[in-house]
Coordinates of C-alpha atoms and ligand atoms in Angstrom, one line a residue:
X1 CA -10.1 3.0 -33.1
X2 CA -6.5 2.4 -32.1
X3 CA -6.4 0.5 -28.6
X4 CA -5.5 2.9 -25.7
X5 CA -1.9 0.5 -25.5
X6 CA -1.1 2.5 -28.9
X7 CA -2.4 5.5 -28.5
X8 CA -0.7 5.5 -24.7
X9 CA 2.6 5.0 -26.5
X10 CA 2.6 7.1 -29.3
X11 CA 1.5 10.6 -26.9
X12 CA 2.6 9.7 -23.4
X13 CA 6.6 10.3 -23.4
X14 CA 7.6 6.9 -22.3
X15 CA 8.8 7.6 -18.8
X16 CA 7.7 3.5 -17.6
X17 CA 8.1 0.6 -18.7
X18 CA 4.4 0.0 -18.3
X19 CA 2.7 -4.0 -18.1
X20 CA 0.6 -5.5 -20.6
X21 CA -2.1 -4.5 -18.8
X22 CA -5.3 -1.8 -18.8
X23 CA -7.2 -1.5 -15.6
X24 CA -10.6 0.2 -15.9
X25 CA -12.4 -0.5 -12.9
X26 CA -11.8 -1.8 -9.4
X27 CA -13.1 -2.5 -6.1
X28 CA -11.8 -3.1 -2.6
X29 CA -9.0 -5.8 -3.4
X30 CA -9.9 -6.1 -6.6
X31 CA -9.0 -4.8 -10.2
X32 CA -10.0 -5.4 -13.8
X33 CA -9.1 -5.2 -17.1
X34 CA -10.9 -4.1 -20.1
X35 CA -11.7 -7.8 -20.6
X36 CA -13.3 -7.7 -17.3
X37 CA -10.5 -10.6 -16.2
X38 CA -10.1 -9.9 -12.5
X39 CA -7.1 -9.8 -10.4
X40 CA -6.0 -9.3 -6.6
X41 CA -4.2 -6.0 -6.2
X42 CA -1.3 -6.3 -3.9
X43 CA 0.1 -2.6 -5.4
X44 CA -2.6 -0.5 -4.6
X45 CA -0.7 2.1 -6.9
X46 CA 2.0 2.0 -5.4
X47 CA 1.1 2.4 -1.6
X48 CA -1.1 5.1 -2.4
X49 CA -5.0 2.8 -2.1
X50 CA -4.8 2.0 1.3
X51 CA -8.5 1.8 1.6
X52 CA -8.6 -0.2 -1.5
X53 CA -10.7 0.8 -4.5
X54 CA -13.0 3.3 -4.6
X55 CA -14.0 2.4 -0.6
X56 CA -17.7 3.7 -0.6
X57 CA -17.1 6.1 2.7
X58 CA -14.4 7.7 1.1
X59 CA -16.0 8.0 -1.9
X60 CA -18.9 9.7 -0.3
X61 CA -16.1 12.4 1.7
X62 CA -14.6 13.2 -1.7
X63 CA -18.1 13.3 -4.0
X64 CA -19.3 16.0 -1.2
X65 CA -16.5 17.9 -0.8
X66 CA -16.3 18.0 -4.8
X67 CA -19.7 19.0 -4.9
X68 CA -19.4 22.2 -2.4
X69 CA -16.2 23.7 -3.0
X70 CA -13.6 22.4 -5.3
X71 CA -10.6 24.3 -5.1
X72 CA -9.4 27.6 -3.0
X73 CA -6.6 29.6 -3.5
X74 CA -4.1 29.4 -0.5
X75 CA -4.8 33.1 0.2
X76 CA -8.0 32.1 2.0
X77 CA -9.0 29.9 4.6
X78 CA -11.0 26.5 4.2
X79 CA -12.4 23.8 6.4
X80 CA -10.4 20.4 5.3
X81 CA -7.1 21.3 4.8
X82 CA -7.1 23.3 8.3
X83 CA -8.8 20.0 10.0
X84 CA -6.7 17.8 8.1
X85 CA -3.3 19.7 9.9
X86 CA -4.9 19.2 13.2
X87 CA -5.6 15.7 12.8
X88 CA -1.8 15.1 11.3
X89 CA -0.6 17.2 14.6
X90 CA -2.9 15.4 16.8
X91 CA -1.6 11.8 15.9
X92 CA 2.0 12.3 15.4
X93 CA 2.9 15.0 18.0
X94 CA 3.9 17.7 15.5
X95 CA 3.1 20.9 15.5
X96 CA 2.8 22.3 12.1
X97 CA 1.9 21.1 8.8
X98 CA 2.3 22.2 5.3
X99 CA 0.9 20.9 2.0
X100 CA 2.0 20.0 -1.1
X101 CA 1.2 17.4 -3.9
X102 CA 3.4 14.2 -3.6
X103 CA 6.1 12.9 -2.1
X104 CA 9.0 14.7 -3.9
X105 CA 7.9 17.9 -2.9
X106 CA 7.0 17.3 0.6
X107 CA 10.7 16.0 0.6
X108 CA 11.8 19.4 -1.2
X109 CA 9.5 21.1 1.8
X110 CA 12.0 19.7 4.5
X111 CA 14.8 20.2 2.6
X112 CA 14.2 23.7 2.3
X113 CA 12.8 23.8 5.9
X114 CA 16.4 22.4 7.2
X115 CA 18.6 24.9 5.1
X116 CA 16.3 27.8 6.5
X117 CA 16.4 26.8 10.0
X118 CA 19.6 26.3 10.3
X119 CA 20.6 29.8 8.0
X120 CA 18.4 31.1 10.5
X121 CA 19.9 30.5 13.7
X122 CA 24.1 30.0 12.4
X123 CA 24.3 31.9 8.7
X124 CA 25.6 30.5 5.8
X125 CA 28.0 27.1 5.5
X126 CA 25.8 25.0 7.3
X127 CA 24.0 23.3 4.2
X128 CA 24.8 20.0 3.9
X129 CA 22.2 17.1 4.1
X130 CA 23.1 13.6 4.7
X131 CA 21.3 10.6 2.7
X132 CA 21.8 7.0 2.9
X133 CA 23.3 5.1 0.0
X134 CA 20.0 2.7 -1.3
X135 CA 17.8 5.7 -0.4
X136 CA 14.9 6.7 -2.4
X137 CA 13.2 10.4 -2.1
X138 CA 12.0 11.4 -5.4
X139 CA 12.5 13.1 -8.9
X140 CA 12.7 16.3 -8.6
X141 CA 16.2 17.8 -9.0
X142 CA 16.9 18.0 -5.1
X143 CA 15.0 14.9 -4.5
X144 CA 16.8 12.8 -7.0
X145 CA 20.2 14.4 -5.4
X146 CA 19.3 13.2 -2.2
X147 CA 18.5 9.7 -3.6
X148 CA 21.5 7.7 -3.1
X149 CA 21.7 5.6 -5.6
X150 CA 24.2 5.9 -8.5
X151 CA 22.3 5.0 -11.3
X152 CA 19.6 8.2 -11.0
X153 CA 22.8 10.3 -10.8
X154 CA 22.9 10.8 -14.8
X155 CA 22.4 12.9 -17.3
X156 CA 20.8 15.5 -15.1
X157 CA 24.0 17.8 -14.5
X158 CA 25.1 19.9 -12.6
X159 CA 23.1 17.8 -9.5
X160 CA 22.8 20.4 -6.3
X161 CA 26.0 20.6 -4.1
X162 CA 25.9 19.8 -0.4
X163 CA 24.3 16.5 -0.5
X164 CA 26.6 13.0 1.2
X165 CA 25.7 9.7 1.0
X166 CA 26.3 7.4 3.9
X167 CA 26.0 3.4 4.6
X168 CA 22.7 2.4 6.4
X169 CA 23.9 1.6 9.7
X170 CA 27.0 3.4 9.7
X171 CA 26.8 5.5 12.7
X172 CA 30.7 6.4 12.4
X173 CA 30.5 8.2 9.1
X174 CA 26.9 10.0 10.3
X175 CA 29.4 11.1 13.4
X176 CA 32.0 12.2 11.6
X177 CA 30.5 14.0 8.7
X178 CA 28.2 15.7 11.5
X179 CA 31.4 16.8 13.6
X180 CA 32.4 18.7 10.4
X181 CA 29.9 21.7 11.3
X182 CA 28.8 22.1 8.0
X183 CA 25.7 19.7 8.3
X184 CA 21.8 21.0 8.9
X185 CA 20.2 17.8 8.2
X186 CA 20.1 14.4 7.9
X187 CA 17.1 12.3 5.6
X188 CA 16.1 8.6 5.8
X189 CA 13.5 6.2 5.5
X190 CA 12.9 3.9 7.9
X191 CA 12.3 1.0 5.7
X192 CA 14.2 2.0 2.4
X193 CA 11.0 1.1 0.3
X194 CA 12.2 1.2 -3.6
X195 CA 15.6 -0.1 -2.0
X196 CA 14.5 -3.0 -1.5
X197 CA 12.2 -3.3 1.3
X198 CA 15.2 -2.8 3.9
X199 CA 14.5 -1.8 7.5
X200 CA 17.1 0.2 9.1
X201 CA 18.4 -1.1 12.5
X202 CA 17.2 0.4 15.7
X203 CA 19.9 1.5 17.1
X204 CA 21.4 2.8 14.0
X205 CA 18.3 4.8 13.9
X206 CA 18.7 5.8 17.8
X207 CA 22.4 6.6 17.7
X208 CA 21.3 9.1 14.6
X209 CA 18.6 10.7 16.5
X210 CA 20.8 11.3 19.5
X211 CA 23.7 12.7 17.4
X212 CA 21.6 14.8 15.7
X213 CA 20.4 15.9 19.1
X214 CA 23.5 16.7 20.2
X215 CA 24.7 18.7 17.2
X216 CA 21.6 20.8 16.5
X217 CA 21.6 18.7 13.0
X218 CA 17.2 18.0 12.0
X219 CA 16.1 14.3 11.5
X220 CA 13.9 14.3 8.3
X221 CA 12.4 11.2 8.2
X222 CA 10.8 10.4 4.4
X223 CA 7.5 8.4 5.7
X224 CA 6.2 8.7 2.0
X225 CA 6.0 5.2 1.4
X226 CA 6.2 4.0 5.5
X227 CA 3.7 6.6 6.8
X228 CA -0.1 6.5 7.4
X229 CA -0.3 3.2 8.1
X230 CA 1.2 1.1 6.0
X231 CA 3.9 -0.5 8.5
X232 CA 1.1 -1.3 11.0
X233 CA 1.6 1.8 12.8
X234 CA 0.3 5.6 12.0
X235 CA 4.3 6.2 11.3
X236 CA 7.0 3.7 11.1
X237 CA 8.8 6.1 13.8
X238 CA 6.4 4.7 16.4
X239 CA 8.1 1.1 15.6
X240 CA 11.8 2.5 16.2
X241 CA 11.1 4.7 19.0
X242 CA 12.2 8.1 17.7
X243 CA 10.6 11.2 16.8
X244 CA 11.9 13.4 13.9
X245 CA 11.9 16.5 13.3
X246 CA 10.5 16.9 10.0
X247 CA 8.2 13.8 8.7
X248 CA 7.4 13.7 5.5
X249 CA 4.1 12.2 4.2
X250 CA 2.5 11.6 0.7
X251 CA 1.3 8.1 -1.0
X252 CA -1.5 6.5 1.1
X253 CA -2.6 9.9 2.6
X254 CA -5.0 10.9 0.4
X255 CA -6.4 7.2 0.1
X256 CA -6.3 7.5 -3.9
X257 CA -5.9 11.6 -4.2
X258 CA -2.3 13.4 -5.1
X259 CA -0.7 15.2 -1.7
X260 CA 2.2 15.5 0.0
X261 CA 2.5 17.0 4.0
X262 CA 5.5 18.3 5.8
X263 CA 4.9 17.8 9.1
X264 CA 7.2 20.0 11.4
X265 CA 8.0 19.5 15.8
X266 CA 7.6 22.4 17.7
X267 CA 11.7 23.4 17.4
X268 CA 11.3 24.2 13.1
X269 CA 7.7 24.6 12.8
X270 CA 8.3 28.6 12.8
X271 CA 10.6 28.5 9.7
X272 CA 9.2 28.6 7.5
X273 CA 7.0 31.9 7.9
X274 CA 4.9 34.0 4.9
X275 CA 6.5 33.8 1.4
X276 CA 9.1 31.3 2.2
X277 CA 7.6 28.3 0.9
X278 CA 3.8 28.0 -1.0
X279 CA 1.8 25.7 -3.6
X280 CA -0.6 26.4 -5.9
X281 CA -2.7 23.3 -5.0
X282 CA -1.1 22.2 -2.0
X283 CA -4.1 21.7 0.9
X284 CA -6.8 21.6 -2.1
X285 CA -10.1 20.6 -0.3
X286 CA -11.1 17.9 -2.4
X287 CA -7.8 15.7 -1.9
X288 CA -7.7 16.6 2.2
X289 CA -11.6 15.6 2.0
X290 CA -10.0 12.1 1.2
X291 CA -7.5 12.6 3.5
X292 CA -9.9 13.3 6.2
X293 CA -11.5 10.5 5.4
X294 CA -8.3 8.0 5.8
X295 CA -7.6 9.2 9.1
X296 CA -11.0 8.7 10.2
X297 CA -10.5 5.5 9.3
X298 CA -6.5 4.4 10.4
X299 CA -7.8 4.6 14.1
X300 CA -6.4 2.4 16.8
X301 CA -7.8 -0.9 16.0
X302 CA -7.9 -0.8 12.4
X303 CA -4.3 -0.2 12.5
X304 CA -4.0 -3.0 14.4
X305 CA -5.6 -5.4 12.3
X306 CA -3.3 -4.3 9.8
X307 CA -0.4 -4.8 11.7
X308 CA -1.7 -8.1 12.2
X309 CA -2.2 -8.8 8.5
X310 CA 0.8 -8.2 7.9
X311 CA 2.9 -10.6 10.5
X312 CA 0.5 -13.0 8.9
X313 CA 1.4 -12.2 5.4
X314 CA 5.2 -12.3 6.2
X315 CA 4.8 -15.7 8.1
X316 CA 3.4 -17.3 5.7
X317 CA 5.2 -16.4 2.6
X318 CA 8.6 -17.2 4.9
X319 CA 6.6 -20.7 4.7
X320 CA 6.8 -21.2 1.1
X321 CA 9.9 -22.9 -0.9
X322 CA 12.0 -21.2 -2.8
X323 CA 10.9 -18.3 -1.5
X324 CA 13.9 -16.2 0.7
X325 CA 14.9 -12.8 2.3
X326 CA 10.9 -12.1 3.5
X327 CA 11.8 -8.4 5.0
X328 CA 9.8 -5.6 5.9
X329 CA 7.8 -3.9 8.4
X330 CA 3.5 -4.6 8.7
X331 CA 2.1 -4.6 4.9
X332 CA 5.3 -3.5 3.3
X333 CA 6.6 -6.8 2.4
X334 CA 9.7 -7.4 0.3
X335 CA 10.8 -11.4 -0.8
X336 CA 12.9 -13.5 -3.2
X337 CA 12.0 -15.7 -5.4
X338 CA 15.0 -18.5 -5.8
X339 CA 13.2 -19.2 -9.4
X340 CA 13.2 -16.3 -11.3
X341 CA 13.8 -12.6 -11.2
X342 CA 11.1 -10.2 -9.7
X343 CA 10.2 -8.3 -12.5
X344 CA 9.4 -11.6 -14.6
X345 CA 7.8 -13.0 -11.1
X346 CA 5.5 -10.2 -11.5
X347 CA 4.6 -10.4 -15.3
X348 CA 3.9 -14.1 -14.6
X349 CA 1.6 -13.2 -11.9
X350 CA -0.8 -10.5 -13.8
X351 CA -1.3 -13.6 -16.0
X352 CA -2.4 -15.1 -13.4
X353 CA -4.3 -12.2 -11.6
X354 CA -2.1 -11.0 -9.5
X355 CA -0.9 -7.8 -9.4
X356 CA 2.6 -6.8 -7.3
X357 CA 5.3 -4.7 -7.4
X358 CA 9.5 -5.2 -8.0
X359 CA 11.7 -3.0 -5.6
X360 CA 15.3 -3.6 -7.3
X361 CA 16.1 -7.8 -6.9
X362 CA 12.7 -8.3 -4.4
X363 CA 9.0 -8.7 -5.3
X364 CA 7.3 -6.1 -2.9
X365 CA 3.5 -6.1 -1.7
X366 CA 1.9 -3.4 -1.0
X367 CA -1.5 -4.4 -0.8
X368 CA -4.4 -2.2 0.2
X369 CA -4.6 -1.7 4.5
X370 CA -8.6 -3.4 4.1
X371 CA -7.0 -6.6 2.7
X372 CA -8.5 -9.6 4.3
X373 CA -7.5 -13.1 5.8
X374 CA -9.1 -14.6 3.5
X375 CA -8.0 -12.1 0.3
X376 CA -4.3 -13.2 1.8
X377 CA -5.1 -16.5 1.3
X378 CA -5.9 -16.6 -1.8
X379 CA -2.9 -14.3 -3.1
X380 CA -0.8 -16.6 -1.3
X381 CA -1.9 -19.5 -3.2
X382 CA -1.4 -17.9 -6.5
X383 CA 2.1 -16.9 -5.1
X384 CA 2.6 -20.4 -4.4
X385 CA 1.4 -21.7 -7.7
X386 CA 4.2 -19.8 -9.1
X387 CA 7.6 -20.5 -7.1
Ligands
PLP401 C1 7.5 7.3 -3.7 C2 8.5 7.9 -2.8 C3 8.9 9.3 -3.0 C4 8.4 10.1 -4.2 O1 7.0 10.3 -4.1 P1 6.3 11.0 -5.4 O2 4.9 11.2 -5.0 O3 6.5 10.0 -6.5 O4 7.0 12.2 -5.7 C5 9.7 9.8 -2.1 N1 10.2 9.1 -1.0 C6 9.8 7.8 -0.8 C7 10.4 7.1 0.3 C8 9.0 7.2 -1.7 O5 8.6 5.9 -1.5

């Protein structure tokens, strides 16, 4: 038989780059390879394991739900996506919640959200959205609009109108362009994740929120890769002090499982209203099962322990020579390694059974929430080894 590497290549269109490298099983932490070779996951796909692997608990929530009722159309009611929106509402302050399947289309949700509330209240001319340049938000036709960054801006024409990139930390242009009129929205993440790991500024973020207040103009922030979590927090927002009005959610909600939330405050959570918006699976009881289940889990002290873990993780790799620019917020962790450039930093380190992730010039960690001291420890001295 041809090895899956071939087989992967000749019938999967070759969107990634993929690594040298076939996972087959894993476990908490820990991954391996069809050679059985083991390795320390600080990916945990991409944000989206923040239990770790196959977390027995979670497991159980997803096997029973799987077991009862698989799917449901959205024209009927069901237990776990309705819970699942109380719990979301419950620990964020918002007040309405839909469901979708990833992170792109949550962000599609609020960017159709924002053009309908504002149609809604002052008619047409009133469309633009304001990005940052760096941002990420997806790769869906809006989403990749939104995305400032020049090199996704190919090939794709036309790209939708009414988008406007803006500096991080430029609360002059955000003023200006908002003075215009023709503004319903602004979208940001609070730590631009594929960016770079880059936290905004505070006030930046604070002097946005208050213009936006003042002008009538929604905050969307895109907690896809920041939310549930992952910055030591149940939002990053918590950190900055703000509250938007639209938060997006996707990766490490489901703990594993594909789904993306729009979570609404009590000023646009009307909006969108019957036949304005809908998805086939969005809310599907198996994947808010899993979601359930995360929640359940992220309560107070565990995300404190993780907010913990990750001053730890950040200190100590700031320790290490030839090692520079350690940014981020809690277990989203961004570095640079003097040596060598990230992407062959993290080749070198699946050879040494180490899995991590590249975010444009920095290595980034995203390791599962559960890591442990001691887990820490030991990526850290691989890390080390390697500088
Ligand atoms: C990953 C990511 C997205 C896109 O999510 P998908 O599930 O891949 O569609 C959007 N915004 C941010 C900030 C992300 O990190």
């Amino acid at each position: 038989m041809k090895s899956i590497k071939d087989i992967d290549k000749k019938h999967v269109m070759n969107t990634y780059n993929r690594y040298d490298l076939e996972l087959v099983e894993g476990m908490g932490v820990n991954a391996y390879d069809i050679d059985g070779k083991e390795y320390i996951d600080l990916s945990a796909g991409i944000g989206v394991n923040c239990l770790g692997f196959c977390e027995m608990g979670w497991v159980a929530s997803v096997t029973q739900q799987l077991c009862k009722l698989n799917h449901v159309s959205n024209l009927f009611y069901s237990q776990p996506d309705a819970l699942l929106a109380k719990s979301l509402c419950e620990r964020t302050g918002c007040d309405k919640v839909f469901f979708a399947n990833s992170g792109a289309e949550a962000n599609e949700g609020a960017i159709k959200l924002a053009r309908k509330y504002s149609f809604d209240k002052y008619g047409e001319g009133r469309a633009k959205i304001i990005t940052l340049v760096n941002s990420f938000h997806g790769r869906t036709m809006a989403t990749l609009t939104a995305t400032g960054q020049d090199v996704f801006h190919n090939y794709f024409f036309p790209f939708l109108g009414d988008f406007q990139y803006v500096e991080a930390g430029n609360t002059d242009a955000v003023k200006e362009l908002i003075c215009k009129g023709d503004v319903c929205a602004i979208m940001l993440e609070l730590v631009q994740g594929e960016g770079g790991v880059v936290p905004l500024d505070k006030s930046f973020v604070k002097n946005v929120r208050e213009v936006c207040e003042d002008n009538d103009v929604l905050m969307i922030i895109d907690e896809v890769q920041t939310g549930v979590g992952r910055t030591g927090k149940f939002l990053a927002q918590e950190h900055y002090g703000v509250k938007a009005d639209i938060t997006t959610l996707a990766k490490g909600l489901g703990g594993g499982l594909p789904i993306g939330a729009v979570l609404a405050s009590e000023k646009c959570s009307a909006t969108l209203g019957f036949g304005a918006h809908g998805s086939t699976f969005g809310g599907n009881p198996i994947v808010c099962a899993g979601a359930n289940y995360v929640l359940a889990r992220l309560d107070k002290d565990f995300l404190y322990e993780a907010e913990q873990k990750g001053e730890y993780f950040q200190e100590k790799l700031a320790e290490i020579d030839g090692i520079d620019d350690v940014s981020g917020l809690g277990l989203m962790i961004g570095f640079k390694v003097n040596s060598m450039t990230s992407a062959d930093f993290v080749k070198e380190g699946i050879k040494r059974g180490l899995i991590m992730l590249t975010a444009k010039q920095k290595v980034r960690l995203l390791p599962p929430l559960t890591i442990t001291y001691d887990e820490i420890d030991k990526a850290l001295a691989i890390i080390k080894s390697m500088v």
